[in-house]
Tab-separated table of C-alpha atoms in Angstrom:
chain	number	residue	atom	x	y	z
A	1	UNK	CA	10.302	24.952	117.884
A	2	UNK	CA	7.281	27.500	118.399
A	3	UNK	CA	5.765	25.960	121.156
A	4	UNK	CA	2.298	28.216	120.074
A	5	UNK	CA	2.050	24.730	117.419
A	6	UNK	CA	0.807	22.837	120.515
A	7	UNK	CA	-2.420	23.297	122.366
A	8	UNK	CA	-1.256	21.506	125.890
A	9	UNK	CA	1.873	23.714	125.618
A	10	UNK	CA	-0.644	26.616	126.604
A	11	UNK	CA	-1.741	25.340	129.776
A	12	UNK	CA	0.866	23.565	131.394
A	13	UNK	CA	4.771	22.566	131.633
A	14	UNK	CA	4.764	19.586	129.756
A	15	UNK	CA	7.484	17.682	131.262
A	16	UNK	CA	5.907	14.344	130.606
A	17	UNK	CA	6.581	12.753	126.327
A	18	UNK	CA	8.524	10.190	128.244
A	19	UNK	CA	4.639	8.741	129.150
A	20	UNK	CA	3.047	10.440	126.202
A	21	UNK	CA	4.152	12.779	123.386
A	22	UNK	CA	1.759	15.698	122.461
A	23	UNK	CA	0.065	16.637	119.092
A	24	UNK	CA	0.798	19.409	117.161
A	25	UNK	CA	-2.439	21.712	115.670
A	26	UNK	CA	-1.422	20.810	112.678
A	27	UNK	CA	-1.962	17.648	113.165
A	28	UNK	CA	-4.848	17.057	115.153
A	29	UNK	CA	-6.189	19.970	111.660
A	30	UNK	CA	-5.184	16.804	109.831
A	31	UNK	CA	-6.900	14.080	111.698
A	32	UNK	CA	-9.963	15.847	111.348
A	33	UNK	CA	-9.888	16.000	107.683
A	34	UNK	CA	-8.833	12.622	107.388
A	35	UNK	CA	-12.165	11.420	109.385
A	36	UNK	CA	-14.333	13.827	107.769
A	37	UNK	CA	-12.757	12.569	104.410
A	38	UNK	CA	-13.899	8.874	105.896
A	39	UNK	CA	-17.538	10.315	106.746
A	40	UNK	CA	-18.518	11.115	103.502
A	41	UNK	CA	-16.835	9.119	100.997
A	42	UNK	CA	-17.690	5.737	103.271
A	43	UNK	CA	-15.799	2.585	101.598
A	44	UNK	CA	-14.570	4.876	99.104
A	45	UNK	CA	-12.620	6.354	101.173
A	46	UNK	CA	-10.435	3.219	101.790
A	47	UNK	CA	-9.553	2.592	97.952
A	48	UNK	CA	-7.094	5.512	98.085
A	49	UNK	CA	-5.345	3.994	100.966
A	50	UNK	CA	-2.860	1.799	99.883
A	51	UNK	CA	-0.502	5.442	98.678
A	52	UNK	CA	-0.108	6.546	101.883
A	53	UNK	CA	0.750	3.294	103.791
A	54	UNK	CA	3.310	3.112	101.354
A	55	UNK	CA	4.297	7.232	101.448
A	56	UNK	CA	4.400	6.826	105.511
A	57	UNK	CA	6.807	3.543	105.383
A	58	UNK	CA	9.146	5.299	102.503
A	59	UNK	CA	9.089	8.722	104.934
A	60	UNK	CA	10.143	6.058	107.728
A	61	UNK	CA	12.758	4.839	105.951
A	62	UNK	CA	14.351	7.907	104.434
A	63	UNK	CA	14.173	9.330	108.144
A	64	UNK	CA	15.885	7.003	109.810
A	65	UNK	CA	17.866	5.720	106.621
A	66	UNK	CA	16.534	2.398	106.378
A	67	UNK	CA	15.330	0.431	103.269
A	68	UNK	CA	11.752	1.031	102.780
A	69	UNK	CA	11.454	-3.016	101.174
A	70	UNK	CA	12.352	-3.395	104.847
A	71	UNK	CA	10.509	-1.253	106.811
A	72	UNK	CA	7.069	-2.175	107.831
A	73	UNK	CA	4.392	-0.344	109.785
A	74	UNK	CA	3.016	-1.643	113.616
A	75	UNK	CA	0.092	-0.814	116.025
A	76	UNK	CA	2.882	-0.796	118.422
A	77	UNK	CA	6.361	-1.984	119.691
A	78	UNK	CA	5.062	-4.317	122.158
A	79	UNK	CA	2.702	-6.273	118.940
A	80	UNK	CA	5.988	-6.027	116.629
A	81	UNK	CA	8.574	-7.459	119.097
A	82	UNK	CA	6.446	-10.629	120.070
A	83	UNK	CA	5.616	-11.105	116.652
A	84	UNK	CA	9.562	-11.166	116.240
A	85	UNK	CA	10.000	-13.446	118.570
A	86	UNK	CA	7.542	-15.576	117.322
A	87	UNK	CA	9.795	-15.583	113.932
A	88	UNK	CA	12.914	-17.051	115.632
A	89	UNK	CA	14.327	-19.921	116.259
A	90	UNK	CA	12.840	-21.410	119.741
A	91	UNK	CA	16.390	-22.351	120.572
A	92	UNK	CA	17.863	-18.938	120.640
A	93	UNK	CA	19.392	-17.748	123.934
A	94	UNK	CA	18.747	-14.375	124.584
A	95	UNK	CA	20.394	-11.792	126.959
A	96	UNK	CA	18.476	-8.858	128.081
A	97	UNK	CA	18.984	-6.184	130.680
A	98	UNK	CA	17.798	-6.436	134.330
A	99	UNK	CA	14.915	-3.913	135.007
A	100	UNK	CA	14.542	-3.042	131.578
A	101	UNK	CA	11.026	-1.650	129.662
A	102	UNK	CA	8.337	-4.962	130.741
A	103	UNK	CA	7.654	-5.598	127.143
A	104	UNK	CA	10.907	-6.388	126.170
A	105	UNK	CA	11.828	-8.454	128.746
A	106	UNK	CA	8.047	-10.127	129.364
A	107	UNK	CA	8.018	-10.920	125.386
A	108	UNK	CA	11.194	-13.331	125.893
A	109	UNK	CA	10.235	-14.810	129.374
A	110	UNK	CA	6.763	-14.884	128.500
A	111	UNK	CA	7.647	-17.820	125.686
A	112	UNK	CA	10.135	-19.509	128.621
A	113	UNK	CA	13.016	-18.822	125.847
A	114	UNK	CA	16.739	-19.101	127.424
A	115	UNK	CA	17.944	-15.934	129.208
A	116	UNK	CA	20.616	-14.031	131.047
A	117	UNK	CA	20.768	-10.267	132.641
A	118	UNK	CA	22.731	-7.744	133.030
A	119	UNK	CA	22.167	-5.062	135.640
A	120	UNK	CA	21.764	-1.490	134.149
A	121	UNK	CA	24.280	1.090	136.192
A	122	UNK	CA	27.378	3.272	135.183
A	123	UNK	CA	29.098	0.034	133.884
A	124	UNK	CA	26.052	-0.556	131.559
A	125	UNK	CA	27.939	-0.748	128.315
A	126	UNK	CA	31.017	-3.075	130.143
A	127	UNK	CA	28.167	-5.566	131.905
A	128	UNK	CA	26.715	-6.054	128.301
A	129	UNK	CA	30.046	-6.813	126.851
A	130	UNK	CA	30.681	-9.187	129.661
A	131	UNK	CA	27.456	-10.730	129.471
A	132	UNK	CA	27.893	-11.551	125.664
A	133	UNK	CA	31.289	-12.812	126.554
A	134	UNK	CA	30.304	-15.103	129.185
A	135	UNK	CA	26.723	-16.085	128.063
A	136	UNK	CA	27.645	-16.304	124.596
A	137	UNK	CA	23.496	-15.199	123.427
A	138	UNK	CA	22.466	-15.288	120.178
A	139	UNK	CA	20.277	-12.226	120.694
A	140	UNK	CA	21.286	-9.121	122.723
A	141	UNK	CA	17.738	-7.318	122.950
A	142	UNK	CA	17.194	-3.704	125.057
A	143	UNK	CA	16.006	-0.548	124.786
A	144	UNK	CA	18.155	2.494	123.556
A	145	UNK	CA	17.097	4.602	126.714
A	146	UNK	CA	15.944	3.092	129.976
A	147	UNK	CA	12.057	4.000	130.316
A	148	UNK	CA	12.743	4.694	134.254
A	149	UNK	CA	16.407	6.479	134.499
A	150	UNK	CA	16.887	8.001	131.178
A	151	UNK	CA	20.302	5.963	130.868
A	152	UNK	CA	20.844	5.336	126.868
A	153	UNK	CA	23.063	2.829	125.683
A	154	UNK	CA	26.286	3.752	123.444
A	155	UNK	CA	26.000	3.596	120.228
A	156	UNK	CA	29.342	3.537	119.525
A	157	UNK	CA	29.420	0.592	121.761
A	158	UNK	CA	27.071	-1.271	119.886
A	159	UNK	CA	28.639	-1.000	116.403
A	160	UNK	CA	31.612	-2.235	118.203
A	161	UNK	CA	29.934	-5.069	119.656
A	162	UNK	CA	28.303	-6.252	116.646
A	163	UNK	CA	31.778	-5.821	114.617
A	164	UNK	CA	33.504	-8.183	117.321
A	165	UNK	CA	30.474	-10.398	117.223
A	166	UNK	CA	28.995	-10.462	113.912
A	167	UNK	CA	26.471	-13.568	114.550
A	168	UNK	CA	24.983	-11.768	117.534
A	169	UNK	CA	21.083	-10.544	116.844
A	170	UNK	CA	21.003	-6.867	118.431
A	171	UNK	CA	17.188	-6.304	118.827
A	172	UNK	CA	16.254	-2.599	119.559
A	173	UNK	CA	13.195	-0.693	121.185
A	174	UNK	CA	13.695	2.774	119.981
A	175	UNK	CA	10.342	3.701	121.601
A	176	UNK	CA	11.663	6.276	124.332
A	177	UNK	CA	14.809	7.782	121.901
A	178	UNK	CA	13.831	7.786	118.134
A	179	UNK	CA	12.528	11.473	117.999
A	180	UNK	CA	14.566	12.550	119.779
A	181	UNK	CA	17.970	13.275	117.384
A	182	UNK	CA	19.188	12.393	113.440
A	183	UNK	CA	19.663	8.251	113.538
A	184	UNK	CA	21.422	6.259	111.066
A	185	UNK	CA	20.072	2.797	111.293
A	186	UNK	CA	21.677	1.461	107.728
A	187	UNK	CA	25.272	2.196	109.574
A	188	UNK	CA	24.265	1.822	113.485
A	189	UNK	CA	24.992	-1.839	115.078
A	190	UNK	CA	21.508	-2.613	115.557
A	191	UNK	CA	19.751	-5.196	113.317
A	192	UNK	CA	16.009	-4.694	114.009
A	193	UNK	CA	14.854	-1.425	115.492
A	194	UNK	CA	11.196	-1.318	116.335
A	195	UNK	CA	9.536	1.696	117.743
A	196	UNK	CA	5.967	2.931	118.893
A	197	UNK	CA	5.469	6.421	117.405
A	198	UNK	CA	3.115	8.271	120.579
A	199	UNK	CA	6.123	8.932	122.867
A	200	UNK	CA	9.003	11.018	120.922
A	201	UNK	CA	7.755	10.956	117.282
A	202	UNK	CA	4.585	12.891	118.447
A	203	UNK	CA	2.588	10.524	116.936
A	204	UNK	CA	-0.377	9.612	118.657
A	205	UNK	CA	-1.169	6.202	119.613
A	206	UNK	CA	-1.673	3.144	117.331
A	207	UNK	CA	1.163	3.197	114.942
A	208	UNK	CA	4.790	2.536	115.241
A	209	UNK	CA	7.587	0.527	113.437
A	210	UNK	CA	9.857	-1.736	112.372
A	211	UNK	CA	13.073	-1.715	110.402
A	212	UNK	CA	15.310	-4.792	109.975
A	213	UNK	CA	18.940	-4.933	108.141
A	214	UNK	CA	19.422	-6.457	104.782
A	215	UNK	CA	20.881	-10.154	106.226
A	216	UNK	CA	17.942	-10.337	108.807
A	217	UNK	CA	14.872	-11.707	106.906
A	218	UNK	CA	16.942	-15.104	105.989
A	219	UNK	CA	17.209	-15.600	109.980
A	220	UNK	CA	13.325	-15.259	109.918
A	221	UNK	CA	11.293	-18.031	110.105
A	222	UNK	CA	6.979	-16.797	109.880
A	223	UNK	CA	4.565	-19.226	110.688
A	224	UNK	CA	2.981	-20.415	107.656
A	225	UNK	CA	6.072	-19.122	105.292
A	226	UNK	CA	5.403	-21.555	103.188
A	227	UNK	CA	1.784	-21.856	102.812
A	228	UNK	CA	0.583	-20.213	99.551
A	229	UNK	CA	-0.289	-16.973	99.106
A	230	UNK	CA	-3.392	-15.533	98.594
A	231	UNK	CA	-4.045	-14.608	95.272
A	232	UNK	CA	-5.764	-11.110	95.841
A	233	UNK	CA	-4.554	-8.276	93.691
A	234	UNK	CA	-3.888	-5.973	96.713
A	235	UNK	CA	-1.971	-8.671	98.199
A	236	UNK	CA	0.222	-9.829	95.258
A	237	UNK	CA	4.298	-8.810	95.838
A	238	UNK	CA	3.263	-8.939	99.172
A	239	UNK	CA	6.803	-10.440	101.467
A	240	UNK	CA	6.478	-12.734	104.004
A	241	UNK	CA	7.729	-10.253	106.486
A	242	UNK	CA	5.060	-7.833	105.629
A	243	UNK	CA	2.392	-10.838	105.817
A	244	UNK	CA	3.953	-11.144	109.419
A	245	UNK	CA	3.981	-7.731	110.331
A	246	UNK	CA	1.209	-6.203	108.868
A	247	UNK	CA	-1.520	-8.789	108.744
A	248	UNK	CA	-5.242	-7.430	107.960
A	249	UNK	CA	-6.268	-3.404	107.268
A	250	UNK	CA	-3.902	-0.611	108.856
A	251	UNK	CA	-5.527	1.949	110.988
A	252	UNK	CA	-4.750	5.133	108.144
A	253	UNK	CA	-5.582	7.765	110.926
A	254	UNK	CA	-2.800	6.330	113.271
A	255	UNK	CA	-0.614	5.927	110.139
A	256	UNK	CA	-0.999	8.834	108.533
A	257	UNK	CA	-0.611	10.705	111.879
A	258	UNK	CA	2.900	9.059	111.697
A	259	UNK	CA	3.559	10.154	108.115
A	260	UNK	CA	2.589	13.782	109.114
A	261	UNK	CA	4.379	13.640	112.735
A	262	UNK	CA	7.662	12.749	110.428
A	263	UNK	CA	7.018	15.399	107.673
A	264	UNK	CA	7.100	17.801	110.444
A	265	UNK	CA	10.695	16.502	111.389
A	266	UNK	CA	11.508	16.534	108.080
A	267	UNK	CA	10.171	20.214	107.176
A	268	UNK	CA	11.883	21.563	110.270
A	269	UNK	CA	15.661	22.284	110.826
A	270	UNK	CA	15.536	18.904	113.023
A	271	UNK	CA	19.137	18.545	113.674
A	272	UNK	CA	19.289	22.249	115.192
A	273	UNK	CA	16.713	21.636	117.364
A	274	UNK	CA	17.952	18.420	118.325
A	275	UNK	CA	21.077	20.348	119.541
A	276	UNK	CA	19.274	22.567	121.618
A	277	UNK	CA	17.318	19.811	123.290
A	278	UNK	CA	20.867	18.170	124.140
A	279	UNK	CA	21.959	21.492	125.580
A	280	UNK	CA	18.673	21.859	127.586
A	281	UNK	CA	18.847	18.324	128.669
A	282	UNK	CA	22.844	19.028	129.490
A	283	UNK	CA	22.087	22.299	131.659
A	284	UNK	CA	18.946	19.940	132.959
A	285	UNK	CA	21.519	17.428	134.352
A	286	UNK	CA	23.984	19.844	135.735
A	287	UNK	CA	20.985	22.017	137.847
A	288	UNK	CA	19.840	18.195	138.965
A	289	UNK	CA	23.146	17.179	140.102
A	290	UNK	CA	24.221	20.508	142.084
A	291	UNK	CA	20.760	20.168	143.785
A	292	UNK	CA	21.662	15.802	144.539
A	293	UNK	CA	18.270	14.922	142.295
A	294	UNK	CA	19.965	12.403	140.890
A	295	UNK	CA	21.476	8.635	141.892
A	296	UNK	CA	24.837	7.445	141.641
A	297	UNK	CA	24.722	5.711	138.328
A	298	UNK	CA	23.554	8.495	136.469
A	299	UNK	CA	26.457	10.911	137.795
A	300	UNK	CA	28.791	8.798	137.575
A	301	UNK	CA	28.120	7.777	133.715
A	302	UNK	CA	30.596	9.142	131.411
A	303	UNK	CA	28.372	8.338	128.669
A	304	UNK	CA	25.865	10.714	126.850
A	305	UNK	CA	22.156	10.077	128.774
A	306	UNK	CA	18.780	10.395	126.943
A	307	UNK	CA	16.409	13.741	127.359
A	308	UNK	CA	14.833	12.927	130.452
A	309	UNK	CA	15.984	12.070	134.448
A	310	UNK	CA	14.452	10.396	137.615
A	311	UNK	CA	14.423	12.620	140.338
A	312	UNK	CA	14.785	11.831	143.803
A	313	UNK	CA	11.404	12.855	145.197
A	314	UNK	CA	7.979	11.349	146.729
A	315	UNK	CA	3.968	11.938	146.499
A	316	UNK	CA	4.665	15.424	148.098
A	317	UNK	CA	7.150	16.950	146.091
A	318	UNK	CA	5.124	15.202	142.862
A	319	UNK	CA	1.906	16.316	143.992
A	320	UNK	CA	3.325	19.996	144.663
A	321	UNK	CA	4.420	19.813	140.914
A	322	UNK	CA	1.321	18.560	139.516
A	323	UNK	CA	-0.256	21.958	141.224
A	324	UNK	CA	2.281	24.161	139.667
A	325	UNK	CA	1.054	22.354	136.327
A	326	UNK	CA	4.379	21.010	135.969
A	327	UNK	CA	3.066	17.743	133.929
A	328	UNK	CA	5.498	14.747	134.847
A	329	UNK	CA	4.731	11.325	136.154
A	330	UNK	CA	6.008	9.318	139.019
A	331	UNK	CA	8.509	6.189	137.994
A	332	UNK	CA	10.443	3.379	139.745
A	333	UNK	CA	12.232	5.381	142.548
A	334	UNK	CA	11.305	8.662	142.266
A	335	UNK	CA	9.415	11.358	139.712
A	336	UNK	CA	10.208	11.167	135.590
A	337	UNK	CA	10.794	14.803	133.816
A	338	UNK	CA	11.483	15.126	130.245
A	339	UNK	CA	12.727	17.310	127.886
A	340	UNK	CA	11.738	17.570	123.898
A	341	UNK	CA	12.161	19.970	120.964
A	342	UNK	CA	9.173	21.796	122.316
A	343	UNK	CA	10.701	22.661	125.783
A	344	UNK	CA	12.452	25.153	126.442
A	345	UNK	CA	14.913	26.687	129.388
A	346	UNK	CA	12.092	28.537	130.848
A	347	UNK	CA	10.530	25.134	131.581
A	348	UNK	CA	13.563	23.958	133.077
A	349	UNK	CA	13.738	27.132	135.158
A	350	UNK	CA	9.946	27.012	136.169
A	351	UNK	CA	10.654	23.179	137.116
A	352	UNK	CA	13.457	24.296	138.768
A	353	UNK	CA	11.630	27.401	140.772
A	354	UNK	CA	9.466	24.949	141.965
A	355	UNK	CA	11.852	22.352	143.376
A	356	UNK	CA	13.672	24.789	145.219
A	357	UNK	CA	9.975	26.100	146.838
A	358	UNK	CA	9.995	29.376	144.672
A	359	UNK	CA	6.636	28.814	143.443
A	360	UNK	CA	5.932	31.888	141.371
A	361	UNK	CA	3.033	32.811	139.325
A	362	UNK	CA	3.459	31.684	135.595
């Protein structure tokens, strides 16, 4: 991907989408017609709406083959999983993984709701299976990729999971993966995959989503489901999931940001250039393990890991980094790098000039 397409690209070694993905020129050319568009049309402005709320779910849905009747559109992941939670049964016992992103776990124990862990190492995908064999949950809700190690679930694993234990709800936060390579939710084992878009999609903030399988809505139970509907013409056909989820106006800048951030996924060879992020990220792992960057769980994994790593390293070596302009942030243990379609091996080599103390000039 020309990395030319993004303005932070030209100042620094952006090593850092798994806090914050970047905009595009293209975009951020976009935004500002979409405001000026607002500043001189006024209310008009939002009668033309309504297309591309529906445009950016059906791009959604067609890019992570979902159904777009099922596909709704979210500030955020955190807003979308409570509000999920909110829509099941109190009684539901749910298992979740030790140490894993604070608004998945926080949104179950926040409500007091019945819970188990399951620590997240090299065994990650054979504690889970034990943990739904001995806790017997009715909802197994994680993220894909650990927001502090980079460790990403199977997916193979999951679809075998939910085969062997068809009642079990898998709840997903796609936040720190979806981006990041082709995904098949209609055949994946996951049930509800929700997602904020300003990390991997490249998204900006405000907008995200949320995708649930065809059996899922009849487990739902919104507040007020059966209070009549309002009788507005915008609002007739409206579901009681989309009441749920997207209650009140939609922010179209955030939105449409999403709509574009996809069509540039979509316009692009995406599934090349996801290869050549997993070879980047593969010859990222190998330099990090021959120079002992890296803890035990992570080496010893046989599984495939997500596009970024904790390194072992303090406030020196991540202050030295920040004055290289190496852009990265401190996490859990050590210091977060990561790796998108806009990086390239000459990041990884600058990263890696500077960890060895070969500070160069760039």
């Amino acid at each position: 991907m020309d990395s030319a397409l993004f303005p932070v690209l030209q100042h620094c070694t952006y090593l850092n989408t798994p806090s914050s993905g970047i905009l595009s020129q293209p975009i951020l050319d976009w935004r500002r017609q979409h405001d000026e568009a607002f500043a001189v049309q006024g209310s008009q402005f939002r009668v033309t709406s309504e297309p591309l709320l529906q445009a950016t779910k059906q791009a959604i849905a067609e890019f992570f083959n979902g159904s777009v009747d099922r596909t709704f559109l979210l500030p955020n992941f955190s807003y979308g999983f409570n509000t999920l939670l909110s829509c099941l049964p109190s009684s539901y016992r749910y298992l979740l993984l030790d140490e894993d992103y604070p608004s998945v776990n926080y949104g179950v124990e926040r409500l007091g709701l019945s819970r188990n862990y399951v620590s997240i190492d090299e065994y990650l995908e054979d504690r889970v299976a034990d943990g739904v064999n001995v806790h017997r949950p009715d909802v197994l809700a994680l993220s894909l990729v650990q927001y502090v190690s980079g460790i990403k679930i199977d997916f193979g694993f999951l679809k075998d999971l939910k085969r062997q234990h068809p009642q079990l709800l898998i709840i997903a936060d796609g936040t720190q993966y979806c981006g990041t390579e082709p995904f098949d939710f209609a055949t994946s084992g996951i049930d509800v995959l929700l997602a904020s878009g300003y990390k991997w999609m490249l998204a900006g903030y405000g907008n995200g989503f949320v995708m649930v399988k065809e059996n899922i809505p009849e487990l739902l139970i919104p507040v007020g489901k059966d209070a009549p509907k309002p009788g507005l013409h915008h609002l007739l056909g409206k579901s009681d999931l989309s009441f749920t989820f997207e209650p009140g106006h939609q922010d179209t800048l955030a939105v449409g940001t999403l709509q574009q951030a996809i069509n540039a996924f979509r316009t692009m060879d995406f599934s090349g250039e996801s290869n050549q992020l997993s070879t980047l990220v593969t010859a990222a792992r190998e330099a990090f393990m021959e120079r002992k960057l890296l803890n035990g769980s992570v080496i010893k994994r046989l599984h495939t890991h997500g596009t970024f790593f904790n390194l072992n390293g303090d406030q020196r070596l991540f202050d030295k980094l920040t004055e290289a302009r190496i852009s990265c942030a401190m996490r859990g243990p050590g210091i977060r790098v990561g790796f998108h379609i806009y990086n390239t091996h000459a990041d990884l080599a600058r990263l890696l000039d500077v960890l060895d103390g070969r500070n160069g000039n760039y």
